[in-house]
Amino acid sequence: MIRVISFALAFVALTLVLLPFQLIGIAFDLPLQRSIPHLYHRILCALIGVRIREVGRRSAATPALILSNHVSWLDICVIAALAPVVFIAKSEVAGWPVLGWLARLQRTIFINRQARHQTGAATREIAARLLGGDVVVLFAEGTSSDGIRVLPFRSSLVGAVHHALGNTTHHTHVTVQPLSLAYVGFGGVPMGRGLRERVA
């Protein structure tokens, strides 16, 4: 219980300290708006006790769209701790207490999955972010799972890449990079099928 209270206090303090810098970054469209969330999530992962091991090489090319699996809400912290990125999320997330506010501060792109006629507008927004220098993360399966099997991809939003190419003469390609998250241990115990559900 003491550990939970300590984490909550540290979380609030960290958020309040970095909040003014992020608001300034967003208001004046400064590079700060990308680096503050990256720093924030690196510190959060350290506070939670998440140790990250990156296997493979992340592309330095831009524009870049990352297609990732989605195991847990912890994925946001892990991916953002590795690189300055923005996420694509369902529109309902924007209305969630605290988490929705934090997602907006991280400049998350919200998609209304119930309104299929808005897919074109969503892909244009993703394309604008890609061409504006953001690395965009799309959870390709569109939902979280325990990671035992791969769910069908929501490929319509990958069309943002085509929109991005159609709207620029400065870029000849958009890098689409796969990312696979795997939680391999929990509390010092190797992760087996029995613990995957708990992490998810």
PDB file of N, CA and C in Angstrom, residues 17-73:
ATOM      1  N   VAL A  17       5.265  19.017 -12.575  1.00  0.00           N
ATOM      2  CA  VAL A  17       6.543  19.659 -12.924  1.00  0.00           C
ATOM      3  C   VAL A  17       6.682  19.810 -14.441  1.00  0.00           C
ATOM      4  N   LEU A  18       6.313  18.764 -15.200  1.00  0.00           N
ATOM      5  CA  LEU A  18       6.520  18.802 -16.647  1.00  0.00           C
ATOM      6  C   LEU A  18       5.368  19.446 -17.417  1.00  0.00           C
ATOM      7  N   LEU A  19       4.196  19.550 -16.780  1.00  0.00           N
ATOM      8  CA  LEU A  19       3.012  20.088 -17.440  1.00  0.00           C
ATOM      9  C   LEU A  19       3.220  21.473 -18.061  1.00  0.00           C
ATOM     10  N   PRO A  20       3.765  22.461 -17.347  1.00  0.00           N
ATOM     11  CA  PRO A  20       3.927  23.787 -17.965  1.00  0.00           C
ATOM     12  C   PRO A  20       4.802  23.763 -19.216  1.00  0.00           C
ATOM     13  N   PHE A  21       5.850  22.937 -19.201  1.00  0.00           N
ATOM     14  CA  PHE A  21       6.752  22.856 -20.362  1.00  0.00           C
ATOM     15  C   PHE A  21       6.021  22.265 -21.572  1.00  0.00           C
ATOM     16  N   GLN A  22       5.194  21.242 -21.326  1.00  0.00           N
ATOM     17  CA  GLN A  22       4.450  20.639 -22.426  1.00  0.00           C
ATOM     18  C   GLN A  22       3.412  21.609 -22.984  1.00  0.00           C
ATOM     19  N   LEU A  23       2.738  22.342 -22.112  1.00  0.00           N
ATOM     20  CA  LEU A  23       1.741  23.318 -22.569  1.00  0.00           C
ATOM     21  C   LEU A  23       2.390  24.415 -23.410  1.00  0.00           C
ATOM     22  N   ILE A  24       3.569  24.849 -22.997  1.00  0.00           N
ATOM     23  CA  ILE A  24       4.307  25.860 -23.766  1.00  0.00           C
ATOM     24  C   ILE A  24       4.715  25.288 -25.121  1.00  0.00           C
ATOM     25  N   GLY A  25       5.215  24.039 -25.103  1.00  0.00           N
ATOM     26  CA  GLY A  25       5.622  23.382 -26.349  1.00  0.00           C
ATOM     27  C   GLY A  25       4.483  23.276 -27.345  1.00  0.00           C
ATOM     28  N   ILE A  26       3.299  22.900 -26.853  1.00  0.00           N
ATOM     29  CA  ILE A  26       2.131  22.770 -27.724  1.00  0.00           C
ATOM     30  C   ILE A  26       1.668  24.143 -28.212  1.00  0.00           C
ATOM     31  N   ALA A  27       1.603  25.106 -27.310  1.00  0.00           N
ATOM     32  CA  ALA A  27       1.109  26.439 -27.653  1.00  0.00           C
ATOM     33  C   ALA A  27       1.960  27.114 -28.723  1.00  0.00           C
ATOM     34  N   PHE A  28       3.281  26.921 -28.665  1.00  0.00           N
ATOM     35  CA  PHE A  28       4.178  27.593 -29.600  1.00  0.00           C
ATOM     36  C   PHE A  28       4.763  26.641 -30.645  1.00  0.00           C
ATOM     37  N   ASP A  29       4.205  25.424 -30.735  1.00  0.00           N
ATOM     38  CA  ASP A  29       4.638  24.421 -31.711  1.00  0.00           C
ATOM     39  C   ASP A  29       6.161  24.223 -31.678  1.00  0.00           C
ATOM     40  N   LEU A  30       6.673  23.995 -30.470  1.00  0.00           N
ATOM     41  CA  LEU A  30       8.110  23.806 -30.262  1.00  0.00           C
ATOM     42  C   LEU A  30       8.460  22.310 -30.246  1.00  0.00           C
ATOM     43  N   PRO A  31       9.704  21.938 -30.573  1.00  0.00           N
ATOM     44  CA  PRO A  31      10.128  20.532 -30.487  1.00  0.00           C
ATOM     45  C   PRO A  31       9.950  19.951 -29.074  1.00  0.00           C
ATOM     46  N   LEU A  32       9.859  20.840 -28.103  1.00  0.00           N
ATOM     47  CA  LEU A  32       9.629  20.457 -26.710  1.00  0.00           C
ATOM     48  C   LEU A  32       8.398  19.566 -26.558  1.00  0.00           C
ATOM     49  N   GLN A  33       7.377  19.794 -27.400  1.00  0.00           N
ATOM     50  CA  GLN A  33       6.137  19.029 -27.298  1.00  0.00           C
ATOM     51  C   GLN A  33       6.341  17.552 -27.622  1.00  0.00           C
ATOM     52  N   ARG A  34       7.447  17.212 -28.279  1.00  0.00           N
ATOM     53  CA  ARG A  34       7.773  15.807 -28.545  1.00  0.00           C
ATOM     54  C   ARG A  34       8.703  15.241 -27.472  1.00  0.00           C
ATOM     55  N   SER A  35       9.642  16.056 -26.996  1.00  0.00           N
ATOM     56  CA  SER A  35      10.640  15.548 -26.049  1.00  0.00           C
ATOM     57  C   SER A  35      10.120  15.425 -24.617  1.00  0.00           C
ATOM     58  N   ILE A  36       9.175  16.267 -24.214  1.00  0.00           N
ATOM     59  CA  ILE A  36       8.640  16.195 -22.845  1.00  0.00           C
ATOM     60  C   ILE A  36       7.916  14.868 -22.601  1.00  0.00           C
ATOM     61  N   PRO A  37       6.983  14.423 -23.485  1.00  0.00           N
ATOM     62  CA  PRO A  37       6.352  13.122 -23.239  1.00  0.00           C
ATOM     63  C   PRO A  37       7.349  11.966 -23.218  1.00  0.00           C
ATOM     64  N   HIS A  38       8.384  12.054 -24.056  1.00  0.00           N
ATOM     65  CA  HIS A  38       9.427  11.018 -24.075  1.00  0.00           C
ATOM     66  C   HIS A  38      10.118  10.934 -22.709  1.00  0.00           C
ATOM     67  N   LEU A  39      10.516  12.082 -22.172  1.00  0.00           N
ATOM     68  CA  LEU A  39      11.135  12.138 -20.845  1.00  0.00           C
ATOM     69  C   LEU A  39      10.165  11.652 -19.775  1.00  0.00           C
ATOM     70  N   TYR A  40       8.928  12.104 -19.855  1.00  0.00           N
ATOM     71  CA  TYR A  40       7.877  11.744 -18.889  1.00  0.00           C
ATOM     72  C   TYR A  40       7.727  10.221 -18.782  1.00  0.00           C
ATOM     73  N   HIS A  41       7.646   9.559 -19.932  1.00  0.00           N
ATOM     74  CA  HIS A  41       7.437   8.107 -19.933  1.00  0.00           C
ATOM     75  C   HIS A  41       8.693   7.341 -19.509  1.00  0.00           C
ATOM     76  N   ARG A  42       9.849   7.879 -19.807  1.00  0.00           N
ATOM     77  CA  ARG A  42      11.089   7.242 -19.322  1.00  0.00           C
ATOM     78  C   ARG A  42      11.116   7.237 -17.789  1.00  0.00           C
ATOM     79  N   ILE A  43      10.742   8.376 -17.204  1.00  0.00           N
ATOM     80  CA  ILE A  43      10.720   8.471 -15.740  1.00  0.00           C
ATOM     81  C   ILE A  43       9.624   7.577 -15.161  1.00  0.00           C
ATOM     82  N   LEU A  44       8.435   7.562 -15.808  1.00  0.00           N
ATOM     83  CA  LEU A  44       7.342   6.706 -15.324  1.00  0.00           C
ATOM     84  C   LEU A  44       7.741   5.234 -15.316  1.00  0.00           C
ATOM     85  N   CYS A  45       8.391   4.778 -16.387  1.00  0.00           N
ATOM     86  CA  CYS A  45       8.835   3.377 -16.446  1.00  0.00           C
ATOM     87  C   CYS A  45       9.817   3.072 -15.321  1.00  0.00           C
ATOM     88  N   ALA A  46      10.701   4.009 -15.030  1.00  0.00           N
ATOM     89  CA  ALA A  46      11.651   3.822 -13.931  1.00  0.00           C
ATOM     90  C   ALA A  46      10.911   3.760 -12.591  1.00  0.00           C
ATOM     91  N   LEU A  47       9.900   4.613 -12.404  1.00  0.00           N
ATOM     92  CA  LEU A  47       9.135   4.615 -11.158  1.00  0.00           C
ATOM     93  C   LEU A  47       8.352   3.309 -10.972  1.00  0.00           C
ATOM     94  N   ILE A  48       7.778   2.811 -12.056  1.00  0.00           N
ATOM     95  CA  ILE A  48       6.988   1.582 -11.987  1.00  0.00           C
ATOM     96  C   ILE A  48       7.896   0.365 -11.796  1.00  0.00           C
ATOM     97  N   GLY A  49       9.123   0.474 -12.293  1.00  0.00           N
ATOM     98  CA  GLY A  49      10.050  -0.649 -12.208  1.00  0.00           C
ATOM     99  C   GLY A  49      10.105  -1.469 -13.484  1.00  0.00           C
ATOM    100  N   VAL A  50       9.699  -0.862 -14.600  1.00  0.00           N
ATOM    101  CA  VAL A  50       9.735  -1.548 -15.888  1.00  0.00           C
ATOM    102  C   VAL A  50      11.132  -1.431 -16.481  1.00  0.00           C
ATOM    103  N   ARG A  51      11.722  -2.576 -16.770  1.00  0.00           N
ATOM    104  CA  ARG A  51      13.028  -2.592 -17.446  1.00  0.00           C
ATOM    105  C   ARG A  51      12.792  -2.930 -18.906  1.00  0.00           C
ATOM    106  N   ILE A  52      13.297  -2.071 -19.785  1.00  0.00           N
ATOM    107  CA  ILE A  52      13.045  -2.227 -21.223  1.00  0.00           C
ATOM    108  C   ILE A  52      14.316  -2.692 -21.922  1.00  0.00           C
ATOM    109  N   ARG A  53      14.159  -3.722 -22.745  1.00  0.00           N
ATOM    110  CA  ARG A  53      15.274  -4.179 -23.578  1.00  0.00           C
ATOM    111  C   ARG A  53      14.814  -4.095 -25.027  1.00  0.00           C
ATOM    112  N   GLU A  54      15.523  -3.276 -25.790  1.00  0.00           N
ATOM    113  CA  GLU A  54      15.165  -3.071 -27.193  1.00  0.00           C
ATOM    114  C   GLU A  54      16.004  -3.998 -28.065  1.00  0.00           C
ATOM    115  N   VAL A  55      15.330  -4.830 -28.835  1.00  0.00           N
ATOM    116  CA  VAL A  55      16.004  -5.761 -29.739  1.00  0.00           C
ATOM    117  C   VAL A  55      15.761  -5.286 -31.156  1.00  0.00           C
ATOM    118  N   GLY A  56      16.821  -5.161 -31.930  1.00  0.00           N
ATOM    119  CA  GLY A  56      16.677  -4.642 -33.290  1.00  0.00           C
ATOM    120  C   GLY A  56      16.950  -3.162 -33.319  1.00  0.00           C
ATOM    121  N   ARG A  57      16.811  -2.605 -34.487  1.00  0.00           N
ATOM    122  CA  ARG A  57      17.147  -1.197 -34.669  1.00  0.00           C
ATOM    123  C   ARG A  57      15.929  -0.416 -35.150  1.00  0.00           C
ATOM    124  N   ARG A  58      15.655   0.660 -34.459  1.00  0.00           N
ATOM    125  CA  ARG A  58      14.564   1.548 -34.846  1.00  0.00           C
ATOM    126  C   ARG A  58      15.030   2.417 -35.999  1.00  0.00           C
ATOM    127  N   SER A  59      14.207   2.556 -37.008  1.00  0.00           N
ATOM    128  CA  SER A  59      14.562   3.365 -38.167  1.00  0.00           C
ATOM    129  C   SER A  59      14.644   4.838 -37.777  1.00  0.00           C
ATOM    130  N   ALA A  60      15.665   5.504 -38.289  1.00  0.00           N
ATOM    131  CA  ALA A  60      15.810   6.942 -38.051  1.00  0.00           C
ATOM    132  C   ALA A  60      15.161   7.752 -39.165  1.00  0.00           C
ATOM    133  N   ALA A  61      14.665   7.054 -40.187  1.00  0.00           N
ATOM    134  CA  ALA A  61      14.052   7.732 -41.340  1.00  0.00           C
ATOM    135  C   ALA A  61      12.729   8.366 -40.941  1.00  0.00           C
ATOM    136  N   THR A  62      12.432   9.498 -41.550  1.00  0.00           N
ATOM    137  CA  THR A  62      11.127  10.136 -41.367  1.00  0.00           C
ATOM    138  C   THR A  62      10.592  10.503 -42.739  1.00  0.00           C
ATOM    139  N   PRO A  63       9.304  10.584 -42.923  1.00  0.00           N
ATOM    140  CA  PRO A  63       8.249  10.257 -41.972  1.00  0.00           C
ATOM    141  C   PRO A  63       8.212   8.762 -41.663  1.00  0.00           C
ATOM    142  N   ALA A  64       7.694   8.420 -40.471  1.00  0.00           N
ATOM    143  CA  ALA A  64       7.659   7.017 -40.053  1.00  0.00           C
ATOM    144  C   ALA A  64       6.346   6.686 -39.351  1.00  0.00           C
ATOM    145  N   LEU A  65       5.771   5.551 -39.742  1.00  0.00           N
ATOM    146  CA  LEU A  65       4.577   5.005 -39.109  1.00  0.00           C
ATOM    147  C   LEU A  65       4.977   3.676 -38.489  1.00  0.00           C
ATOM    148  N   ILE A  66       4.758   3.529 -37.189  1.00  0.00           N
ATOM    149  CA  ILE A  66       5.088   2.288 -36.491  1.00  0.00           C
ATOM    150  C   ILE A  66       3.813   1.485 -36.281  1.00  0.00           C
ATOM    151  N   LEU A  67       3.826   0.232 -36.705  1.00  0.00           N
ATOM    152  CA  LEU A  67       2.699  -0.677 -36.491  1.00  0.00           C
ATOM    153  C   LEU A  67       3.075  -1.622 -35.366  1.00  0.00           C
ATOM    154  N   SER A  68       2.319  -1.575 -34.270  1.00  0.00           N
ATOM    155  CA  SER A  68       2.661  -2.351 -33.078  1.00  0.00           C
ATOM    156  C   SER A  68       1.510  -3.238 -32.636  1.00  0.00           C
ATOM    157  N   ASN A  69       1.870  -4.319 -31.950  1.00  0.00           N
ATOM    158  CA  ASN A  69       0.851  -5.084 -31.240  1.00  0.00           C
ATOM    159  C   ASN A  69       0.484  -4.315 -29.975  1.00  0.00           C
ATOM    160  N   HIS A  70      -0.565  -4.751 -29.293  1.00  0.00           N
ATOM    161  CA  HIS A  70      -1.045  -4.016 -28.114  1.00  0.00           C
ATOM    162  C   HIS A  70      -1.399  -5.039 -27.040  1.00  0.00           C
ATOM    163  N   VAL A  71      -0.577  -5.090 -25.987  1.00  0.00           N
ATOM    164  CA  VAL A  71      -0.752  -6.085 -24.932  1.00  0.00           C
ATOM    165  C   VAL A  71      -1.422  -5.473 -23.710  1.00  0.00           C
ATOM    166  N   SER A  72      -0.965  -4.285 -23.322  1.00  0.00           N
ATOM    167  CA  SER A  72      -1.385  -3.693 -22.061  1.00  0.00           C
ATOM    168  C   SER A  72      -1.372  -2.174 -22.211  1.00  0.00           C
ATOM    169  N   TRP A  73      -2.068  -1.469 -21.304  1.00  0.00           N
ATOM    170  CA  TRP A  73      -2.001  -0.005 -21.340  1.00  0.00           C
ATOM    171  C   TRP A  73      -0.601   0.474 -20.970  1.00  0.00           C
TER     172      TRP A  73
END
